[in-house]
Coordinates of C-alpha atoms and ligand atoms in Angstrom, one line a residue:
M1 CA -124.0 -146.8 36.5
P2 CA -120.9 -149.0 36.2
A3 CA -118.2 -148.5 33.6
P4 CA -118.8 -150.6 30.5
K5 CA -117.3 -154.0 30.2
S6 CA -114.6 -152.9 27.7
L7 CA -113.1 -150.8 30.5
M8 CA -113.2 -153.5 33.1
A9 CA -111.0 -156.4 34.3
P10 CA -107.6 -155.2 33.0
A11 CA -104.8 -157.6 34.0
E12 CA -103.5 -154.9 36.4
K13 CA -105.2 -151.9 37.7
W14 CA -105.7 -149.4 34.9
W15 CA -104.4 -146.4 36.8
R16 CA -101.0 -147.9 37.4
H17 CA -99.9 -147.0 33.9
A18 CA -102.7 -144.7 32.6
V19 CA -102.2 -141.5 30.7
I20 CA -104.6 -139.0 32.1
Y21 CA -105.5 -135.8 30.3
Q22 CA -106.6 -132.8 32.4
I23 CA -109.6 -130.8 31.1
Y24 CA -109.9 -127.3 32.6
P25 CA -113.5 -126.7 31.7
R26 CA -113.4 -122.9 31.5
S27 CA -110.9 -123.0 28.7
F28 CA -111.5 -126.2 26.8
A29 CA -114.5 -125.6 24.6
D30 CA -117.5 -123.3 24.9
G31 CA -120.8 -124.7 23.7
N32 CA -123.0 -121.6 24.4
G33 CA -120.8 -118.8 23.4
D34 CA -120.7 -117.0 26.7
G35 CA -116.9 -116.9 26.7
I36 CA -116.5 -119.6 29.3
G37 CA -116.0 -123.3 28.4
D38 CA -118.7 -125.7 29.5
I39 CA -119.7 -129.3 29.6
P40 CA -121.6 -129.4 26.3
G41 CA -118.4 -128.0 24.8
I42 CA -116.4 -130.8 26.3
I43 CA -118.8 -133.5 25.1
N44 CA -118.6 -132.1 21.6
R45 CA -114.8 -132.1 21.5
L46 CA -114.1 -135.2 23.5
P47 CA -113.6 -137.5 20.5
H48 CA -110.5 -135.4 19.6
I49 CA -109.1 -136.1 23.0
A50 CA -109.9 -139.8 22.9
G51 CA -108.1 -139.8 19.6
L52 CA -104.9 -138.7 21.2
G53 CA -104.6 -142.2 22.7
I54 CA -105.1 -141.4 26.4
D55 CA -106.8 -143.6 29.0
A56 CA -108.7 -141.1 31.2
I57 CA -109.7 -137.5 31.6
W58 CA -109.6 -135.5 34.8
V59 CA -112.0 -132.7 34.8
S60 CA -111.3 -129.6 37.0
P61 CA -114.3 -128.4 39.1
F62 CA -117.5 -127.8 37.4
Y63 CA -119.6 -127.4 40.5
T64 CA -121.8 -124.5 41.6
S65 CA -119.4 -121.7 42.4
P66 CA -119.1 -117.9 42.5
Q67 CA -115.9 -118.6 40.5
K68 CA -113.7 -116.5 42.7
D69 CA -111.0 -119.1 42.3
A70 CA -112.1 -120.5 38.9
G71 CA -114.4 -123.1 40.5
Y72 CA -112.1 -124.2 43.3
D73 CA -114.5 -122.2 45.5
V74 CA -117.4 -124.7 45.6
A75 CA -120.8 -123.5 46.8
D76 CA -122.6 -126.9 46.1
F77 CA -120.5 -130.0 45.8
C78 CA -123.3 -132.0 44.3
D79 CA -124.5 -129.7 41.5
I80 CA -123.2 -128.1 38.4
D81 CA -122.7 -124.3 37.9
P82 CA -125.0 -123.0 35.3
I83 CA -122.0 -121.5 33.4
F84 CA -120.9 -125.1 32.9
G85 CA -124.3 -126.7 32.3
T86 CA -126.5 -129.0 34.3
L87 CA -126.3 -132.1 36.3
A88 CA -127.8 -134.0 33.3
D89 CA -124.9 -132.6 31.2
A90 CA -122.4 -133.9 33.7
E91 CA -124.1 -137.3 33.6
K92 CA -123.9 -137.3 29.9
L93 CA -120.2 -136.4 30.0
I94 CA -119.5 -139.4 32.2
D95 CA -121.4 -141.6 29.8
T96 CA -119.8 -140.1 26.7
A97 CA -116.3 -140.6 28.2
H98 CA -117.1 -144.2 28.9
E99 CA -118.5 -144.8 25.5
L100 CA -115.3 -143.4 24.0
G101 CA -113.3 -145.9 26.2
L102 CA -112.1 -143.2 28.6
R103 CA -112.3 -143.3 32.4
I104 CA -113.3 -140.0 34.0
I105 CA -111.9 -138.5 37.2
V106 CA -113.5 -135.5 38.9
D107 CA -112.0 -133.0 41.2
I108 CA -113.0 -132.9 44.9
V109 CA -112.2 -129.9 47.0
P110 CA -112.3 -130.9 50.7
N111 CA -110.1 -128.3 52.3
H112 CA -112.5 -125.5 51.9
S113 CA -115.8 -124.4 50.4
S114 CA -117.0 -121.2 48.9
S115 CA -118.1 -118.5 51.3
Q116 CA -121.4 -118.8 49.5
H117 CA -121.8 -122.4 50.6
E118 CA -125.0 -122.7 52.7
W119 CA -123.0 -124.0 55.6
F120 CA -120.7 -121.0 55.7
Q121 CA -123.7 -118.7 55.3
Q122 CA -125.3 -120.5 58.3
A123 CA -122.0 -120.1 60.2
L124 CA -122.0 -116.4 59.6
A125 CA -125.5 -116.0 60.8
A126 CA -124.9 -118.1 64.0
P127 CA -123.1 -117.0 67.1
P128 CA -119.5 -117.9 68.1
G129 CA -119.4 -121.4 69.7
S130 CA -122.4 -122.6 67.7
P131 CA -122.4 -126.0 65.8
E132 CA -122.7 -124.0 62.6
R133 CA -119.4 -122.2 63.2
A134 CA -117.8 -125.5 64.3
R135 CA -117.9 -126.7 60.6
Y136 CA -115.2 -124.1 59.8
M137 CA -112.1 -122.7 61.5
F138 CA -113.4 -119.8 63.5
R139 CA -111.1 -118.3 66.2
E140 CA -110.9 -115.3 68.4
G141 CA -108.4 -112.7 67.3
R142 CA -105.3 -111.7 69.2
G143 CA -104.5 -108.2 70.6
E144 CA -106.4 -106.1 73.1
N145 CA -109.5 -105.9 71.0
A146 CA -109.0 -109.1 69.1
E147 CA -108.0 -106.9 66.2
L148 CA -105.1 -109.1 65.2
P149 CA -105.5 -112.4 63.3
P150 CA -105.3 -115.5 65.5
N151 CA -101.8 -116.4 64.1
N152 CA -99.4 -115.4 61.4
W153 CA -100.4 -117.8 58.7
E154 CA -100.4 -116.5 55.1
S155 CA -102.8 -117.3 52.4
V156 CA -101.2 -119.2 49.5
F157 CA -102.5 -116.4 47.3
G158 CA -100.9 -113.7 49.4
G159 CA -101.9 -111.7 52.5
S160 CA -103.2 -113.1 55.7
A161 CA -105.0 -116.4 55.9
W162 CA -107.5 -115.0 58.3
T163 CA -110.5 -112.7 57.7
R164 CA -112.6 -111.1 60.5
V165 CA -116.4 -111.3 60.3
T166 CA -118.9 -108.8 61.5
E167 CA -121.3 -110.4 64.0
K168 CA -125.1 -110.1 63.7
D169 CA -125.1 -107.1 66.2
G170 CA -122.7 -105.2 63.9
S171 CA -119.7 -105.7 66.2
A172 CA -116.3 -106.8 64.8
G173 CA -116.3 -110.5 65.5
Q174 CA -114.3 -113.8 65.2
W175 CA -111.8 -114.6 62.5
Y176 CA -112.0 -117.5 60.1
L177 CA -109.2 -119.3 58.4
H178 CA -108.7 -119.5 54.6
L179 CA -105.5 -121.0 53.4
F180 CA -106.5 -119.6 50.0
D181 CA -108.8 -116.7 49.1
S182 CA -111.0 -115.1 51.7
S183 CA -113.9 -116.5 49.7
Q184 CA -112.6 -120.0 50.5
P185 CA -113.1 -120.7 54.2
D186 CA -111.3 -123.9 55.5
F187 CA -113.4 -126.7 56.8
N188 CA -112.8 -128.0 60.3
W189 CA -111.8 -131.6 59.8
E190 CA -112.0 -132.2 63.5
N191 CA -115.7 -132.1 63.1
L192 CA -117.2 -135.5 62.3
E193 CA -120.1 -133.8 60.5
V194 CA -117.5 -132.7 57.8
W195 CA -116.4 -136.3 57.5
E196 CA -119.9 -137.5 56.9
F197 CA -120.6 -134.7 54.5
F198 CA -117.7 -135.6 52.2
R199 CA -118.5 -139.3 52.3
G200 CA -121.8 -138.2 50.9
V201 CA -120.2 -136.2 48.2
L202 CA -117.9 -139.1 47.1
R203 CA -120.9 -141.4 46.9
F204 CA -122.9 -138.9 45.0
W205 CA -120.4 -138.8 42.2
L206 CA -119.5 -142.5 42.4
D207 CA -123.2 -143.3 42.0
R208 CA -123.0 -141.4 38.8
G209 CA -120.3 -143.5 37.5
V210 CA -117.1 -141.5 37.9
D211 CA -113.9 -143.6 38.1
G212 CA -112.2 -141.5 40.7
F213 CA -111.2 -138.2 42.2
R214 CA -108.3 -135.8 42.1
V215 CA -108.1 -134.6 45.7
D216 CA -107.4 -130.8 45.9
V217 CA -104.9 -129.6 48.6
A218 CA -104.8 -133.1 50.0
H219 CA -102.0 -132.1 52.4
G220 CA -104.0 -129.2 54.0
L221 CA -107.1 -130.5 55.6
V222 CA -105.8 -131.1 59.1
K223 CA -103.9 -128.3 60.9
L224 CA -101.5 -128.7 63.8
E225 CA -103.3 -128.5 67.1
G226 CA -103.4 -125.1 68.7
L227 CA -102.7 -123.5 65.3
P228 CA -99.3 -122.1 66.3
D229 CA -97.5 -119.4 64.4
A230 CA -95.6 -120.6 61.3
V231 CA -91.9 -120.1 61.5
A232 CA -90.9 -117.4 59.0
T233 CA -89.4 -118.8 55.8
D234 CA -88.6 -117.5 52.4
Q235 CA -90.2 -120.6 50.9
P236 CA -93.4 -120.1 49.0
A237 CA -96.5 -120.8 51.3
V238 CA -97.3 -124.0 49.4
G239 CA -95.4 -127.1 50.5
N240 CA -95.1 -129.2 53.6
V241 CA -93.4 -126.5 55.6
G242 CA -95.4 -125.3 58.5
P243 CA -98.2 -126.2 60.9
Q244 CA -100.9 -125.9 58.3
W245 CA -99.6 -128.6 56.0
N246 CA -99.0 -132.3 55.8
Q247 CA -100.2 -133.2 59.4
P248 CA -100.4 -136.9 60.1
G249 CA -104.1 -136.7 60.7
V250 CA -104.8 -136.2 57.0
H251 CA -104.1 -139.9 56.4
E252 CA -107.0 -141.0 58.5
I253 CA -109.3 -139.1 56.2
Y254 CA -108.0 -140.9 53.1
R255 CA -108.2 -144.3 54.8
D256 CA -111.8 -143.5 55.4
W257 CA -112.4 -142.4 51.8
R258 CA -110.7 -145.6 50.6
K259 CA -113.4 -147.6 52.3
V260 CA -116.0 -145.5 50.5
L261 CA -114.4 -146.0 47.1
D262 CA -114.1 -149.7 47.7
E263 CA -117.8 -150.0 48.1
Y264 CA -117.8 -149.4 44.4
G265 CA -115.4 -152.2 43.4
D266 CA -111.7 -152.2 43.3
D267 CA -110.8 -149.9 40.4
R268 CA -111.9 -146.4 41.6
V269 CA -109.0 -144.2 42.0
M270 CA -107.8 -141.2 44.2
C271 CA -105.0 -138.9 43.2
A272 CA -103.5 -136.6 45.8
E273 CA -102.6 -133.0 45.0
A274 CA -100.2 -132.8 47.9
W275 CA -97.3 -130.3 47.6
V276 CA -95.2 -132.4 49.9
F277 CA -91.5 -132.9 49.7
P278 CA -89.4 -135.0 49.9
L279 CA -91.0 -137.7 47.7
S280 CA -90.8 -140.2 50.6
D281 CA -93.2 -138.1 52.5
M282 CA -95.5 -137.8 49.5
A283 CA -95.5 -141.5 49.1
R284 CA -97.3 -141.8 52.5
Y285 CA -100.4 -140.6 50.7
V286 CA -100.4 -143.6 48.4
R287 CA -100.0 -146.4 51.0
S288 CA -102.2 -149.4 50.2
D289 CA -105.1 -148.3 52.4
E290 CA -105.1 -144.6 51.2
M291 CA -105.0 -143.1 47.8
D292 CA -103.6 -144.6 44.6
Q293 CA -101.6 -141.8 43.0
A294 CA -100.1 -138.5 44.0
F295 CA -99.0 -135.8 41.5
N296 CA -95.2 -135.9 41.3
F297 CA -94.5 -132.2 41.7
A298 CA -90.8 -132.9 42.5
Y299 CA -90.5 -134.2 38.9
M300 CA -92.5 -131.3 37.5
A301 CA -90.2 -128.8 39.3
T302 CA -87.0 -130.4 37.9
K303 CA -85.1 -128.4 35.4
W304 CA -83.8 -129.7 32.1
D305 CA -80.6 -131.0 33.7
A306 CA -79.6 -134.6 33.3
N307 CA -78.2 -135.1 36.8
A308 CA -81.3 -133.6 38.4
L309 CA -83.6 -135.6 36.1
R310 CA -81.8 -138.9 36.9
R311 CA -82.0 -138.1 40.6
V312 CA -85.7 -137.3 40.6
I313 CA -86.5 -140.4 38.5
V314 CA -84.6 -142.7 40.9
E315 CA -86.1 -141.0 44.0
S316 CA -89.6 -141.2 42.6
L317 CA -89.4 -144.8 41.6
E318 CA -87.9 -145.8 45.0
A319 CA -90.3 -143.7 47.1
F320 CA -93.5 -144.9 45.4
D321 CA -92.2 -148.4 45.0
S322 CA -91.6 -148.6 48.7
V323 CA -95.3 -148.4 49.3
G324 CA -96.3 -150.5 46.3
A325 CA -97.6 -147.5 44.3
P326 CA -96.8 -146.5 40.8
S327 CA -95.0 -143.2 40.3
T328 CA -96.8 -140.5 38.4
W329 CA -95.2 -138.0 36.1
V330 CA -96.5 -134.5 35.2
L331 CA -95.0 -131.5 33.5
S332 CA -97.9 -129.0 33.3
N333 CA -101.3 -128.2 34.9
H334 CA -103.6 -125.2 35.5
D335 CA -101.5 -123.9 38.4
V336 CA -98.0 -123.6 36.9
V337 CA -96.3 -122.0 34.0
R338 CA -96.8 -124.2 30.9
H339 CA -93.7 -126.3 30.4
A340 CA -93.1 -125.1 26.9
S341 CA -92.4 -121.7 28.5
R342 CA -90.9 -122.9 31.8
Y343 CA -88.1 -124.6 30.0
G344 CA -87.4 -121.5 28.0
I345 CA -86.3 -119.6 31.1
D346 CA -82.6 -119.4 31.5
A347 CA -81.7 -122.5 33.6
T348 CA -79.7 -120.2 35.9
T349 CA -82.7 -118.2 36.9
K350 CA -83.3 -119.3 40.5
A351 CA -87.0 -118.8 41.2
Q352 CA -89.7 -120.8 39.5
P353 CA -91.9 -118.0 38.3
T354 CA -95.4 -117.7 39.7
G355 CA -96.7 -116.6 36.4
F356 CA -95.4 -114.2 33.7
G357 CA -96.6 -110.8 32.7
P358 CA -95.6 -107.9 30.6
T359 CA -93.2 -106.6 33.3
S360 CA -91.6 -109.9 34.3
A361 CA -87.8 -109.7 34.6
H362 CA -87.2 -113.0 32.7
K363 CA -89.0 -113.8 29.5
P364 CA -88.9 -117.3 28.2
D365 CA -87.2 -118.1 24.9
E366 CA -90.1 -119.8 23.2
V367 CA -88.2 -121.7 20.5
W368 CA -85.8 -123.1 23.0
G369 CA -88.6 -123.8 25.5
L370 CA -90.7 -125.7 23.0
A371 CA -87.8 -127.9 21.9
V372 CA -87.0 -128.8 25.5
A373 CA -90.7 -129.3 26.3
R374 CA -91.0 -131.8 23.4
A375 CA -87.8 -133.6 24.6
A376 CA -89.0 -133.6 28.2
T377 CA -92.4 -135.0 27.2
T378 CA -90.6 -137.7 25.2
V379 CA -88.7 -138.7 28.4
M380 CA -91.9 -138.5 30.5
L381 CA -94.0 -140.8 28.3
A382 CA -91.3 -143.5 28.4
L383 CA -91.3 -143.7 32.2
P384 CA -93.2 -146.5 33.9
G385 CA -96.2 -145.4 35.9
S386 CA -99.0 -143.0 35.2
A387 CA -98.6 -139.7 33.3
Y388 CA -100.7 -136.6 33.5
L389 CA -101.1 -134.2 30.5
Y390 CA -102.7 -130.7 30.7
Q391 CA -105.0 -129.6 27.9
G392 CA -103.1 -127.6 25.2
E393 CA -99.6 -129.1 26.0
E394 CA -100.2 -131.5 23.1
L395 CA -100.3 -128.4 20.9
G396 CA -97.1 -127.0 22.5
L397 CA -99.0 -124.0 23.8
P398 CA -96.8 -121.5 25.5
E399 CA -97.7 -119.5 28.6
V400 CA -99.6 -116.4 27.6
I401 CA -97.6 -113.4 28.9
G402 CA -99.4 -110.4 27.4
I403 CA -102.7 -110.6 29.3
P404 CA -103.5 -107.0 30.3
D405 CA -103.8 -106.3 34.1
N406 CA -107.5 -105.4 33.7
K407 CA -108.3 -108.8 32.2
R408 CA -106.5 -110.9 34.8
Q409 CA -108.7 -113.1 37.0
D410 CA -106.4 -115.1 39.3
P411 CA -106.9 -114.0 42.9
T412 CA -103.1 -114.3 43.4
F413 CA -102.7 -111.2 41.2
F414 CA -105.1 -109.2 43.3
R415 CA -104.0 -110.4 46.7
T416 CA -100.4 -109.6 45.9
S417 CA -101.2 -106.2 44.3
G418 CA -99.9 -107.5 41.0
E419 CA -96.6 -108.6 42.4
R420 CA -97.3 -112.1 41.4
Y421 CA -99.0 -112.5 38.0
G422 CA -100.4 -115.8 39.0
R423 CA -101.9 -118.6 36.8
D424 CA -104.0 -116.9 34.1
G425 CA -101.2 -117.4 31.5
C426 CA -101.7 -121.2 31.5
R427 CA -105.5 -121.0 31.5
V428 CA -106.2 -119.1 28.3
P429 CA -108.9 -120.9 26.1
I430 CA -107.2 -123.3 23.8
P431 CA -107.2 -123.0 20.0
W432 CA -109.0 -125.6 17.8
V433 CA -109.3 -124.0 14.4
K434 CA -107.0 -121.3 13.1
D435 CA -109.4 -119.5 10.9
A436 CA -112.4 -119.5 13.1
T437 CA -113.8 -117.1 15.7
A438 CA -112.0 -117.5 19.0
F439 CA -109.9 -120.1 17.2
G440 CA -112.9 -122.5 17.4
F441 CA -113.2 -122.2 21.2
N442 CA -116.7 -121.0 20.5
D443 CA -118.5 -119.2 17.8
S444 CA -119.3 -115.9 19.6
G445 CA -115.7 -114.7 19.8
K446 CA -116.0 -114.0 23.5
T447 CA -113.3 -115.5 25.7
W448 CA -112.9 -115.1 29.5
L449 CA -109.2 -114.5 29.0
P450 CA -107.9 -113.0 25.7
Q451 CA -106.3 -115.4 23.3
P452 CA -103.0 -114.2 21.7
S453 CA -102.7 -114.2 17.9
S454 CA -99.7 -116.6 18.3
F455 CA -102.3 -119.3 19.1
G456 CA -103.5 -119.3 15.5
P457 CA -100.7 -121.4 13.9
L458 CA -100.8 -123.7 17.0
S459 CA -104.4 -124.5 16.5
R460 CA -105.3 -128.2 16.5
D461 CA -106.5 -128.1 12.8
Q462 CA -103.1 -126.8 11.8
Q463 CA -101.3 -129.6 13.6
E464 CA -103.6 -132.5 12.9
G465 CA -101.8 -134.7 10.3
T466 CA -98.9 -132.3 10.0
E467 CA -95.6 -134.1 10.0
G468 CA -93.4 -132.8 12.8
S469 CA -96.2 -131.0 14.7
T470 CA -96.3 -131.2 18.4
L471 CA -99.8 -132.8 18.2
E472 CA -98.5 -135.6 15.9
L473 CA -95.5 -136.1 18.2
Y474 CA -97.8 -136.6 21.2
K475 CA -100.1 -139.0 19.3
K476 CA -97.2 -141.1 18.1
L477 CA -95.6 -141.1 21.6
L478 CA -98.9 -142.2 23.1
A479 CA -99.4 -144.9 20.5
L480 CA -95.9 -146.3 21.0
R481 CA -96.1 -146.1 24.8
S482 CA -99.3 -148.1 24.7
S483 CA -98.1 -150.8 22.2
L484 CA -94.8 -151.2 23.9
R485 CA -96.4 -151.1 27.3
L486 CA -93.9 -148.7 28.6
G487 CA -96.2 -147.7 31.4
T488 CA -95.8 -151.1 33.0
G489 CA -92.0 -151.5 32.6
A490 CA -88.9 -150.6 34.6
V491 CA -86.1 -148.2 34.3
E492 CA -82.5 -149.5 33.8
W493 CA -79.8 -146.9 33.4
L494 CA -77.6 -147.3 30.3
P495 CA -73.9 -147.0 31.1
G496 CA -71.4 -145.2 28.9
Y497 CA -73.1 -141.8 28.5
G498 CA -71.8 -138.5 29.7
D499 CA -73.1 -136.4 32.6
S500 CA -75.5 -134.3 30.4
I501 CA -77.3 -137.3 28.9
V502 CA -80.3 -139.2 30.5
A503 CA -80.1 -142.7 29.1
F504 CA -82.2 -145.7 30.2
T505 CA -84.0 -148.7 28.9
N506 CA -87.6 -149.6 29.5
C507 CA -89.2 -152.7 27.9
G508 CA -86.3 -153.1 25.5
I509 CA -86.4 -149.5 24.3
A510 CA -83.5 -147.2 24.9
V511 CA -84.5 -143.7 25.8
I512 CA -81.8 -141.1 25.2
A513 CA -82.3 -137.5 26.2
N514 CA -79.6 -134.9 25.4
A515 CA -79.6 -132.1 27.9
G516 CA -76.0 -131.1 26.9
D517 CA -74.7 -128.9 24.2
A518 CA -73.1 -131.4 21.9
E519 CA -74.5 -134.2 19.7
V520 CA -74.4 -137.7 21.0
A521 CA -74.4 -141.0 19.2
L522 CA -77.5 -143.1 19.6
P523 CA -77.2 -146.9 20.4
D524 CA -77.5 -149.4 17.5
G525 CA -81.1 -150.2 16.7
E526 CA -84.2 -148.9 15.1
L527 CA -85.1 -145.3 15.7
L528 CA -88.7 -145.3 16.8
I529 CA -89.3 -141.7 17.4
S530 CA -87.4 -138.5 18.2
S531 CA -88.7 -135.2 19.6
A532 CA -87.0 -133.3 16.7
P533 CA -85.8 -134.5 13.3
L534 CA -82.4 -136.2 13.4
S535 CA -79.7 -136.2 10.7
G536 CA -78.2 -139.6 10.8
H537 CA -78.0 -141.6 14.0
S538 CA -76.9 -139.0 16.4
L539 CA -79.0 -136.9 18.8
P540 CA -78.7 -133.1 18.8
P541 CA -79.0 -131.0 22.1
N542 CA -82.4 -130.6 23.6
T543 CA -83.7 -133.7 21.9
T544 CA -84.9 -137.1 23.1
A545 CA -85.1 -140.3 21.0
W546 CA -86.5 -143.8 21.6
V547 CA -84.5 -146.6 20.0
K548 CA -85.5 -150.3 19.8
L549 CA -82.3 -151.9 20.7
A550 CA -80.8 -154.4 18.3
D551 CA -80.8 -158.0 19.7
Ligands
NOJ601 C1 -105.2 -126.3 44.1 C2 -105.8 -126.1 42.8 O1 -105.2 -126.8 41.8 C3 -105.8 -124.6 42.6 O2 -106.1 -124.2 41.3 C4 -106.6 -123.9 43.6 O3 -106.5 -122.5 43.5 C5 -106.2 -124.4 45.0 N1 -105.9 -125.8 45.1 C6 -107.3 -124.0 46.0 O4 -108.4 -124.9 45.8

């Protein structure tokens, strides 16, 4: 069913300047009290999110799944896992979003399936060389008895990217590739059956009215021919380094998908999750006959450093502009440390942490982190293009550090024997009501990850209507961004500011961000908003302001 009229025929494509809010269903709102968020919970709470002033939601996977990787291990791409609800619930969610004036993007996970997917089960039951095995990446092992994996590739979650199967006769058999957990076998995208299958999945959801797809691991589907060993590197396994990532062949897939989306009109969108650097390489995913957007991870990875910020903004605008695409901007998602904590780590700490836990060497300074996070968001929402928000960032939620080891769920934690804490800390169920069971996440009190007591004062009901709260800051920023049409404008750098200041104009608004350690005078004009209270017309450190310039 098509989107309602009110959503159609915008002067320019809606996604070029949209603010898109990520819902992570497990942790958003739990309708049935089993401790895991679900679709009825989302439907119930969606009006709050629409009230933020966003344009669309992106919903992380809700498909049938054994949940080994929180739903990114899909056993049936065209049905809903009972923990999240039913297909009828999903259809209702799509309709509810549209009635609220929101577009809805769903996740598609084409690099791998769950090992419980019927195709993989058939592959395990079939002999080497069979058409069933040809849908996945099965290979013979190396070594005298094929006891070594076919190559040295590592799983993104730690350990080898290969697992050996036991053949039907009980003998040790072939190996299959999984760039992620062993429960997530990689599809073989050289097999046209896989292409046809995913065209069907796209149409299945488009027929139900979704406005687009966030494409998981978009840079991983095609592997370098021959699957050669990766050259050892001290870089994390995610990225465009190595024969398993960013192969030119992936673009053919998205050109094919573009045609499928275009069967449904000209406003369905695809957004690439492609950890590809530099940005000029990432921009190849959004050429006019491929996808529409790509998550700007280079921007997300940039520290609160004015020179670095200016550089990444320029690079982003140039790279995406060169292919006629808008830039996106993002600071948090379900895979990274929440930005309110990330910015609280001493800027001189080299490594971006892969999660925090009780024994982590560096602990974020949460007061500092939140101040910078608010300032950083105030920069982000003034930039032209499309911005992504992650549930809970509008409450200023920090990463949860104190999750006990025996409650952790991320396969990263287990595959690295606890060396990397992984992503659970950004996935804790979000707080709605301070004085309610599970902070209003449900009414049973069960939560799949424990909520810290520090979530209480950050609950939505405490921030709603509270002057100076992070929630009110987001609402006001979003309202101004929309009324001033900042998403459609252009960045022009303002001269005369020192090295530690990011200063630009967009649509007649000066945006000044102070990443230094001294106050800076604001330009003449009307102060529209600031990420922290100001005294007078000057900007303290770790603060951003928008000023309507005097004529
Ligand atoms: C990226 C997703 O965002 C992440 O959560 C998931 O674990 C991997 N892809 C594998 O699907």
